[in-house]
Amino acid sequence: MNPLETRDTHCPWCDAPIELTIDVSVLPQTYIEDCQVCCAPIVVQVAMDPDLEDDLVITLERDGD
């Protein structure tokens, strides 16, 4: 299993498509990453889906909103 996975999603600030690289060897995790387009801070929460063993649940929220 590759410890890094990429996921396509959208910025909660500007709605631009962005790509996240996630280290799946450490779950659950919460971190802040800046949007690649508008540079606004995004709170990224990642966990395993309890119903699907190999699927991630990714939640993005505006930081400081």
JSON list of N, CA and C in Angstrom, two decimals:
[
{"chain": "A", "resi": 1, "resn": "MET", "atom": "N", "xyz": [0.84, -1.19, 0.00]},
{"chain": "A", "resi": 1, "resn": "MET", "atom": "CA", "xyz": [0.00, 0.00, 0.00]},
{"chain": "A", "resi": 1, "resn": "MET", "atom": "C", "xyz": [0.88, 1.24, 0.00]},
{"chain": "A", "resi": 2, "resn": "ASN", "atom": "N", "xyz": [0.60, 2.15, -0.90]},
{"chain": "A", "resi": 2, "resn": "ASN", "atom": "CA", "xyz": [1.35, 3.40, -0.96]},
{"chain": "A", "resi": 2, "resn": "ASN", "atom": "C", "xyz": [0.90, 4.31, 0.18]},
{"chain": "A", "resi": 3, "resn": "PRO", "atom": "N", "xyz": [1.84, 4.86, 0.99]},
{"chain": "A", "resi": 3, "resn": "PRO", "atom": "CA", "xyz": [1.43, 5.71, 2.11]},
{"chain": "A", "resi": 3, "resn": "PRO", "atom": "C", "xyz": [0.92, 7.08, 1.68]},
{"chain": "A", "resi": 4, "resn": "LEU", "atom": "N", "xyz": [1.12, 7.46, 0.42]},
{"chain": "A", "resi": 4, "resn": "LEU", "atom": "CA", "xyz": [0.63, 8.74, -0.07]},
{"chain": "A", "resi": 4, "resn": "LEU", "atom": "C", "xyz": [-0.42, 8.52, -1.15]},
{"chain": "A", "resi": 5, "resn": "GLU", "atom": "N", "xyz": [-1.54, 9.21, -0.99]},
{"chain": "A", "resi": 5, "resn": "GLU", "atom": "CA", "xyz": [-2.61, 9.15, -1.98]},
{"chain": "A", "resi": 5, "resn": "GLU", "atom": "C", "xyz": [-2.99, 10.56, -2.37]},
{"chain": "A", "resi": 6, "resn": "THR", "atom": "N", "xyz": [-3.37, 10.76, -3.61]},
{"chain": "A", "resi": 6, "resn": "THR", "atom": "CA", "xyz": [-3.84, 12.06, -4.05]},
{"chain": "A", "resi": 6, "resn": "THR", "atom": "C", "xyz": [-5.34, 12.01, -4.25]},
{"chain": "A", "resi": 7, "resn": "ARG", "atom": "N", "xyz": [-5.98, 13.11, -3.89]},
{"chain": "A", "resi": 7, "resn": "ARG", "atom": "CA", "xyz": [-7.44, 13.22, -4.06]},
{"chain": "A", "resi": 7, "resn": "ARG", "atom": "C", "xyz": [-7.76, 14.58, -4.65]},
{"chain": "A", "resi": 8, "resn": "ASP", "atom": "N", "xyz": [-8.65, 14.59, -5.61]},
{"chain": "A", "resi": 8, "resn": "ASP", "atom": "CA", "xyz": [-9.14, 15.84, -6.20]},
{"chain": "A", "resi": 8, "resn": "ASP", "atom": "C", "xyz": [-10.35, 16.31, -5.43]},
{"chain": "A", "resi": 9, "resn": "THR", "atom": "N", "xyz": [-10.39, 17.60, -5.14]},
{"chain": "A", "resi": 9, "resn": "THR", "atom": "CA", "xyz": [-11.49, 18.18, -4.39]},
{"chain": "A", "resi": 9, "resn": "THR", "atom": "C", "xyz": [-11.61, 19.65, -4.79]},
{"chain": "A", "resi": 10, "resn": "HIS", "atom": "N", "xyz": [-12.38, 20.43, -4.03]},
{"chain": "A", "resi": 10, "resn": "HIS", "atom": "CA", "xyz": [-12.55, 21.86, -4.30]},
{"chain": "A", "resi": 10, "resn": "HIS", "atom": "C", "xyz": [-12.29, 22.67, -3.04]},
{"chain": "A", "resi": 11, "resn": "CYS", "atom": "N", "xyz": [-11.69, 23.84, -3.21]},
{"chain": "A", "resi": 11, "resn": "CYS", "atom": "CA", "xyz": [-11.41, 24.75, -2.11]},
{"chain": "A", "resi": 11, "resn": "CYS", "atom": "C", "xyz": [-12.72, 25.27, -1.52]},
{"chain": "A", "resi": 12, "resn": "PRO", "atom": "N", "xyz": [-12.86, 25.25, -0.18]},
{"chain": "A", "resi": 12, "resn": "PRO", "atom": "CA", "xyz": [-14.09, 25.78, 0.43]},
{"chain": "A", "resi": 12, "resn": "PRO", "atom": "C", "xyz": [-14.15, 27.32, 0.39]},
{"chain": "A", "resi": 13, "resn": "TRP", "atom": "N", "xyz": [-13.06, 27.98, 0.02]},
{"chain": "A", "resi": 13, "resn": "TRP", "atom": "CA", "xyz": [-13.02, 29.43, -0.09]},
{"chain": "A", "resi": 13, "resn": "TRP", "atom": "C", "xyz": [-13.39, 29.90, -1.50]},
{"chain": "A", "resi": 14, "resn": "CYS", "atom": "N", "xyz": [-12.64, 29.44, -2.51]},
{"chain": "A", "resi": 14, "resn": "CYS", "atom": "CA", "xyz": [-12.82, 29.96, -3.87]},
{"chain": "A", "resi": 14, "resn": "CYS", "atom": "C", "xyz": [-13.47, 28.95, -4.82]},
{"chain": "A", "resi": 15, "resn": "ASP", "atom": "N", "xyz": [-13.70, 27.73, -4.35]},
{"chain": "A", "resi": 15, "resn": "ASP", "atom": "CA", "xyz": [-14.34, 26.65, -5.11]},
{"chain": "A", "resi": 15, "resn": "ASP", "atom": "C", "xyz": [-13.50, 26.17, -6.30]},
{"chain": "A", "resi": 16, "resn": "ALA", "atom": "N", "xyz": [-12.23, 26.54, -6.32]},
{"chain": "A", "resi": 16, "resn": "ALA", "atom": "CA", "xyz": [-11.35, 26.07, -7.40]},
{"chain": "A", "resi": 16, "resn": "ALA", "atom": "C", "xyz": [-11.02, 24.60, -7.18]},
{"chain": "A", "resi": 17, "resn": "PRO", "atom": "N", "xyz": [-10.83, 23.84, -8.25]},
{"chain": "A", "resi": 17, "resn": "PRO", "atom": "CA", "xyz": [-10.39, 22.45, -8.09]},
{"chain": "A", "resi": 17, "resn": "PRO", "atom": "C", "xyz": [-8.96, 22.42, -7.57]},
{"chain": "A", "resi": 18, "resn": "ILE", "atom": "N", "xyz": [-8.72, 21.59, -6.55]},
{"chain": "A", "resi": 18, "resn": "ILE", "atom": "CA", "xyz": [-7.38, 21.44, -5.97]},
{"chain": "A", "resi": 18, "resn": "ILE", "atom": "C", "xyz": [-7.08, 19.95, -5.80]},
{"chain": "A", "resi": 19, "resn": "GLU", "atom": "N", "xyz": [-5.82, 19.64, -5.68]},
{"chain": "A", "resi": 19, "resn": "GLU", "atom": "CA", "xyz": [-5.39, 18.26, -5.45]},
{"chain": "A", "resi": 19, "resn": "GLU", "atom": "C", "xyz": [-4.69, 18.18, -4.11]},
{"chain": "A", "resi": 20, "resn": "LEU", "atom": "N", "xyz": [-5.11, 17.25, -3.27]},
{"chain": "A", "resi": 20, "resn": "LEU", "atom": "CA", "xyz": [-4.49, 17.02, -1.96]},
{"chain": "A", "resi": 20, "resn": "LEU", "atom": "C", "xyz": [-3.65, 15.75, -2.02]},
{"chain": "A", "resi": 21, "resn": "THR", "atom": "N", "xyz": [-2.48, 15.79, -1.41]},
{"chain": "A", "resi": 21, "resn": "THR", "atom": "CA", "xyz": [-1.67, 14.60, -1.23]},
{"chain": "A", "resi": 21, "resn": "THR", "atom": "C", "xyz": [-1.78, 14.23, 0.25]},
{"chain": "A", "resi": 22, "resn": "ILE", "atom": "N", "xyz": [-2.28, 13.04, 0.53]},
{"chain": "A", "resi": 22, "resn": "ILE", "atom": "CA", "xyz": [-2.60, 12.63, 1.90]},
{"chain": "A", "resi": 22, "resn": "ILE", "atom": "C", "xyz": [-1.72, 11.46, 2.31]},
{"chain": "A", "resi": 23, "resn": "ASP", "atom": "N", "xyz": [-1.12, 11.58, 3.49]},
{"chain": "A", "resi": 23, "resn": "ASP", "atom": "CA", "xyz": [-0.33, 10.50, 4.08]},
{"chain": "A", "resi": 23, "resn": "ASP", "atom": "C", "xyz": [-1.30, 9.58, 4.81]},
{"chain": "A", "resi": 24, "resn": "VAL", "atom": "N", "xyz": [-1.63, 8.44, 4.21]},
{"chain": "A", "resi": 24, "resn": "VAL", "atom": "CA", "xyz": [-2.61, 7.53, 4.79]},
{"chain": "A", "resi": 24, "resn": "VAL", "atom": "C", "xyz": [-2.02, 6.61, 5.85]},
{"chain": "A", "resi": 25, "resn": "SER", "atom": "N", "xyz": [-0.73, 6.75, 6.14]},
{"chain": "A", "resi": 25, "resn": "SER", "atom": "CA", "xyz": [-0.13, 5.93, 7.20]},
{"chain": "A", "resi": 25, "resn": "SER", "atom": "C", "xyz": [-0.46, 6.47, 8.58]},
{"chain": "A", "resi": 26, "resn": "VAL", "atom": "N", "xyz": [-0.99, 7.70, 8.66]},
{"chain": "A", "resi": 26, "resn": "VAL", "atom": "CA", "xyz": [-1.34, 8.32, 9.94]},
{"chain": "A", "resi": 26, "resn": "VAL", "atom": "C", "xyz": [-2.80, 8.78, 9.85]},
{"chain": "A", "resi": 27, "resn": "LEU", "atom": "N", "xyz": [-3.70, 7.95, 10.36]},
{"chain": "A", "resi": 27, "resn": "LEU", "atom": "CA", "xyz": [-5.13, 8.28, 10.34]},
{"chain": "A", "resi": 27, "resn": "LEU", "atom": "C", "xyz": [-5.75, 8.01, 11.69]},
{"chain": "A", "resi": 28, "resn": "PRO", "atom": "N", "xyz": [-6.70, 8.78, 12.15]},
{"chain": "A", "resi": 28, "resn": "PRO", "atom": "CA", "xyz": [-7.20, 10.01, 11.53]},
{"chain": "A", "resi": 28, "resn": "PRO", "atom": "C", "xyz": [-6.19, 11.14, 11.71]},
{"chain": "A", "resi": 29, "resn": "GLN", "atom": "N", "xyz": [-6.36, 12.20, 10.93]},
{"chain": "A", "resi": 29, "resn": "GLN", "atom": "CA", "xyz": [-5.47, 13.35, 11.03]},
{"chain": "A", "resi": 29, "resn": "GLN", "atom": "C", "xyz": [-6.22, 14.62, 10.68]},
{"chain": "A", "resi": 30, "resn": "THR", "atom": "N", "xyz": [-5.73, 15.72, 11.24]},
{"chain": "A", "resi": 30, "resn": "THR", "atom": "CA", "xyz": [-6.25, 17.05, 10.95]},
{"chain": "A", "resi": 30, "resn": "THR", "atom": "C", "xyz": [-5.05, 17.96, 10.74]},
{"chain": "A", "resi": 31, "resn": "TYR", "atom": "N", "xyz": [-5.07, 18.72, 9.66]},
{"chain": "A", "resi": 31, "resn": "TYR", "atom": "CA", "xyz": [-3.98, 19.65, 9.39]},
{"chain": "A", "resi": 31, "resn": "TYR", "atom": "C", "xyz": [-4.50, 20.82, 8.58]},
{"chain": "A", "resi": 32, "resn": "ILE", "atom": "N", "xyz": [-3.69, 21.87, 8.48]},
{"chain": "A", "resi": 32, "resn": "ILE", "atom": "CA", "xyz": [-4.06, 23.05, 7.70]},
{"chain": "A", "resi": 32, "resn": "ILE", "atom": "C", "xyz": [-3.18, 23.10, 6.46]},
{"chain": "A", "resi": 33, "resn": "GLU", "atom": "N", "xyz": [-3.82, 23.30, 5.32]},
{"chain": "A", "resi": 33, "resn": "GLU", "atom": "CA", "xyz": [-3.12, 23.42, 4.04]},
{"chain": "A", "resi": 33, "resn": "GLU", "atom": "C", "xyz": [-3.68, 24.62, 3.30]},
{"chain": "A", "resi": 34, "resn": "ASP", "atom": "N", "xyz": [-2.81, 25.40, 2.69]},
{"chain": "A", "resi": 34, "resn": "ASP", "atom": "CA", "xyz": [-3.26, 26.56, 1.92]},
{"chain": "A", "resi": 34, "resn": "ASP", "atom": "C", "xyz": [-3.75, 26.11, 0.55]},
{"chain": "A", "resi": 35, "resn": "CYS", "atom": "N", "xyz": [-4.81, 26.78, 0.09]},
{"chain": "A", "resi": 35, "resn": "CYS", "atom": "CA", "xyz": [-5.33, 26.51, -1.25]},
{"chain": "A", "resi": 35, "resn": "CYS", "atom": "C", "xyz": [-4.25, 26.83, -2.27]},
{"chain": "A", "resi": 36, "resn": "GLN", "atom": "N", "xyz": [-4.11, 25.97, -3.27]},
{"chain": "A", "resi": 36, "resn": "GLN", "atom": "CA", "xyz": [-3.10, 26.15, -4.31]},
{"chain": "A", "resi": 36, "resn": "GLN", "atom": "C", "xyz": [-3.47, 27.29, -5.25]},
{"chain": "A", "resi": 37, "resn": "VAL", "atom": "N", "xyz": [-4.72, 27.76, -5.21]},
{"chain": "A", "resi": 37, "resn": "VAL", "atom": "CA", "xyz": [-5.17, 28.82, -6.11]},
{"chain": "A", "resi": 37, "resn": "VAL", "atom": "C", "xyz": [-5.27, 30.16, -5.39]},
{"chain": "A", "resi": 38, "resn": "CYS", "atom": "N", "xyz": [-6.05, 30.23, -4.30]},
{"chain": "A", "resi": 38, "resn": "CYS", "atom": "CA", "xyz": [-6.29, 31.51, -3.63]},
{"chain": "A", "resi": 38, "resn": "CYS", "atom": "C", "xyz": [-5.45, 31.70, -2.36]},
{"chain": "A", "resi": 39, "resn": "CYS", "atom": "N", "xyz": [-4.70, 30.69, -1.96]},
{"chain": "A", "resi": 39, "resn": "CYS", "atom": "CA", "xyz": [-3.79, 30.73, -0.80]},
{"chain": "A", "resi": 39, "resn": "CYS", "atom": "C", "xyz": [-4.49, 30.83, 0.55]},
{"chain": "A", "resi": 40, "resn": "ALA", "atom": "N", "xyz": [-5.81, 30.70, 0.59]},
{"chain": "A", "resi": 40, "resn": "ALA", "atom": "CA", "xyz": [-6.53, 30.74, 1.86]},
{"chain": "A", "resi": 40, "resn": "ALA", "atom": "C", "xyz": [-6.29, 29.45, 2.64]},
{"chain": "A", "resi": 41, "resn": "PRO", "atom": "N", "xyz": [-6.27, 29.52, 3.99]},
{"chain": "A", "resi": 41, "resn": "PRO", "atom": "CA", "xyz": [-6.03, 28.33, 4.80]},
{"chain": "A", "resi": 41, "resn": "PRO", "atom": "C", "xyz": [-7.27, 27.42, 4.88]},
{"chain": "A", "resi": 42, "resn": "ILE", "atom": "N", "xyz": [-7.03, 26.13, 4.69]},
{"chain": "A", "resi": 42, "resn": "ILE", "atom": "CA", "xyz": [-8.09, 25.13, 4.71]},
{"chain": "A", "resi": 42, "resn": "ILE", "atom": "C", "xyz": [-7.78, 24.11, 5.81]},
{"chain": "A", "resi": 43, "resn": "VAL", "atom": "N", "xyz": [-8.76, 23.83, 6.68]},
{"chain": "A", "resi": 43, "resn": "VAL", "atom": "CA", "xyz": [-8.61, 22.76, 7.66]},
{"chain": "A", "resi": 43, "resn": "VAL", "atom": "C", "xyz": [-9.01, 21.45, 6.97]},
{"chain": "A", "resi": 44, "resn": "VAL", "atom": "N", "xyz": [-8.07, 20.52, 6.91]},
{"chain": "A", "resi": 44, "resn": "VAL", "atom": "CA", "xyz": [-8.29, 19.23, 6.25]},
{"chain": "A", "resi": 44, "resn": "VAL", "atom": "C", "xyz": [-8.39, 18.16, 7.33]},
{"chain": "A", "resi": 45, "resn": "GLN", "atom": "N", "xyz": [-9.48, 17.42, 7.34]},
{"chain": "A", "resi": 45, "resn": "GLN", "atom": "CA", "xyz": [-9.66, 16.30, 8.26]},
{"chain": "A", "resi": 45, "resn": "GLN", "atom": "C", "xyz": [-9.79, 15.03, 7.42]},
{"chain": "A", "resi": 46, "resn": "VAL", "atom": "N", "xyz": [-9.00, 14.02, 7.79]},
{"chain": "A", "resi": 46, "resn": "VAL", "atom": "CA", "xyz": [-8.98, 12.77, 7.03]},
{"chain": "A", "resi": 46, "resn": "VAL", "atom": "C", "xyz": [-9.16, 11.60, 7.99]},
{"chain": "A", "resi": 47, "resn": "ALA", "atom": "N", "xyz": [-10.03, 10.68, 7.63]},
{"chain": "A", "resi": 47, "resn": "ALA", "atom": "CA", "xyz": [-10.25, 9.47, 8.43]},
{"chain": "A", "resi": 47, "resn": "ALA", "atom": "C", "xyz": [-10.65, 8.34, 7.47]},
{"chain": "A", "resi": 48, "resn": "MET", "atom": "N", "xyz": [-10.59, 7.12, 7.96]},
{"chain": "A", "resi": 48, "resn": "MET", "atom": "CA", "xyz": [-11.08, 5.98, 7.18]},
{"chain": "A", "resi": 48, "resn": "MET", "atom": "C", "xyz": [-12.58, 5.90, 7.33]},
{"chain": "A", "resi": 49, "resn": "ASP", "atom": "N", "xyz": [-13.26, 5.56, 6.26]},
{"chain": "A", "resi": 49, "resn": "ASP", "atom": "CA", "xyz": [-14.69, 5.34, 6.30]},
{"chain": "A", "resi": 49, "resn": "ASP", "atom": "C", "xyz": [-14.95, 4.04, 7.06]},
{"chain": "A", "resi": 50, "resn": "PRO", "atom": "N", "xyz": [-15.71, 4.07, 8.16]},
{"chain": "A", "resi": 50, "resn": "PRO", "atom": "CA", "xyz": [-15.92, 2.84, 8.95]},
{"chain": "A", "resi": 50, "resn": "PRO", "atom": "C", "xyz": [-16.68, 1.75, 8.19]},
{"chain": "A", "resi": 51, "resn": "ASP", "atom": "N", "xyz": [-17.44, 2.14, 7.16]},
{"chain": "A", "resi": 51, "resn": "ASP", "atom": "CA", "xyz": [-18.20, 1.16, 6.39]},
{"chain": "A", "resi": 51, "resn": "ASP", "atom": "C", "xyz": [-17.43, 0.60, 5.20]},
{"chain": "A", "resi": 52, "resn": "LEU", "atom": "N", "xyz": [-16.44, 1.34, 4.73]},
{"chain": "A", "resi": 52, "resn": "LEU", "atom": "CA", "xyz": [-15.65, 0.92, 3.57]},
{"chain": "A", "resi": 52, "resn": "LEU", "atom": "C", "xyz": [-14.17, 0.95, 3.96]},
{"chain": "A", "resi": 53, "resn": "GLU", "atom": "N", "xyz": [-13.56, -0.20, 4.10]},
{"chain": "A", "resi": 53, "resn": "GLU", "atom": "CA", "xyz": [-12.20, -0.32, 4.62]},
{"chain": "A", "resi": 53, "resn": "GLU", "atom": "C", "xyz": [-11.17, 0.51, 3.85]},
{"chain": "A", "resi": 54, "resn": "ASP", "atom": "N", "xyz": [-11.27, 0.56, 2.54]},
{"chain": "A", "resi": 54, "resn": "ASP", "atom": "CA", "xyz": [-10.23, 1.20, 1.74]},
{"chain": "A", "resi": 54, "resn": "ASP", "atom": "C", "xyz": [-10.60, 2.60, 1.26]},
{"chain": "A", "resi": 55, "resn": "ASP", "atom": "N", "xyz": [-11.61, 3.22, 1.85]},
{"chain": "A", "resi": 55, "resn": "ASP", "atom": "CA", "xyz": [-12.01, 4.54, 1.39]},
{"chain": "A", "resi": 55, "resn": "ASP", "atom": "C", "xyz": [-11.79, 5.58, 2.47]},
{"chain": "A", "resi": 56, "resn": "LEU", "atom": "N", "xyz": [-11.40, 6.78, 2.05]},
{"chain": "A", "resi": 56, "resn": "LEU", "atom": "CA", "xyz": [-11.14, 7.87, 2.97]},
{"chain": "A", "resi": 56, "resn": "LEU", "atom": "C", "xyz": [-12.34, 8.81, 3.04]},
{"chain": "A", "resi": 57, "resn": "VAL", "atom": "N", "xyz": [-12.54, 9.40, 4.21]},
{"chain": "A", "resi": 57, "resn": "VAL", "atom": "CA", "xyz": [-13.51, 10.46, 4.39]},
{"chain": "A", "resi": 57, "resn": "VAL", "atom": "C", "xyz": [-12.69, 11.74, 4.58]},
{"chain": "A", "resi": 58, "resn": "ILE", "atom": "N", "xyz": [-12.85, 12.69, 3.66]},
{"chain": "A", "resi": 58, "resn": "ILE", "atom": "CA", "xyz": [-12.09, 13.93, 3.70]},
{"chain": "A", "resi": 58, "resn": "ILE", "atom": "C", "xyz": [-13.06, 15.08, 3.89]},
{"chain": "A", "resi": 59, "resn": "THR", "atom": "N", "xyz": [-12.82, 15.89, 4.91]},
{"chain": "A", "resi": 59, "resn": "THR", "atom": "CA", "xyz": [-13.65, 17.06, 5.19]},
{"chain": "A", "resi": 59, "resn": "THR", "atom": "C", "xyz": [-12.79, 18.29, 5.09]},
{"chain": "A", "resi": 60, "resn": "LEU", "atom": "N", "xyz": [-13.25, 19.29, 4.34]},
{"chain": "A", "resi": 60, "resn": "LEU", "atom": "CA", "xyz": [-12.53, 20.55, 4.19]},
{"chain": "A", "resi": 60, "resn": "LEU", "atom": "C", "xyz": [-13.39, 21.67, 4.78]},
{"chain": "A", "resi": 61, "resn": "GLU", "atom": "N", "xyz": [-12.75, 22.52, 5.59]},
{"chain": "A", "resi": 61, "resn": "GLU", "atom": "CA", "xyz": [-13.44, 23.66, 6.19]},
{"chain": "A", "resi": 61, "resn": "GLU", "atom": "C", "xyz": [-12.57, 24.89, 6.08]},
{"chain": "A", "resi": 62, "resn": "ARG", "atom": "N", "xyz": [-13.18, 26.03, 6.04]},
{"chain": "A", "resi": 62, "resn": "ARG", "atom": "CA", "xyz": [-12.46, 27.30, 6.04]},
{"chain": "A", "resi": 62, "resn": "ARG", "atom": "C", "xyz": [-11.80, 27.49, 7.41]},
{"chain": "A", "resi": 63, "resn": "ASP", "atom": "N", "xyz": [-10.53, 27.86, 7.43]},
{"chain": "A", "resi": 63, "resn": "ASP", "atom": "CA", "xyz": [-9.85, 28.17, 8.69]},
{"chain": "A", "resi": 63, "resn": "ASP", "atom": "C", "xyz": [-9.97, 29.67, 8.95]},
{"chain": "A", "resi": 64, "resn": "GLY", "atom": "N", "xyz": [-10.44, 30.04, 10.12]},
{"chain": "A", "resi": 64, "resn": "GLY", "atom": "CA", "xyz": [-10.52, 31.44, 10.49]},
{"chain": "A", "resi": 64, "resn": "GLY", "atom": "C", "xyz": [-11.74, 32.16, 9.97]},
{"chain": "A", "resi": 65, "resn": "ASP", "atom": "N", "xyz": [-12.70, 31.42, 9.45]},
{"chain": "A", "resi": 65, "resn": "ASP", "atom": "CA", "xyz": [-13.90, 32.05, 8.90]},
{"chain": "A", "resi": 65, "resn": "ASP", "atom": "C", "xyz": [-14.85, 32.40, 10.01]}
]
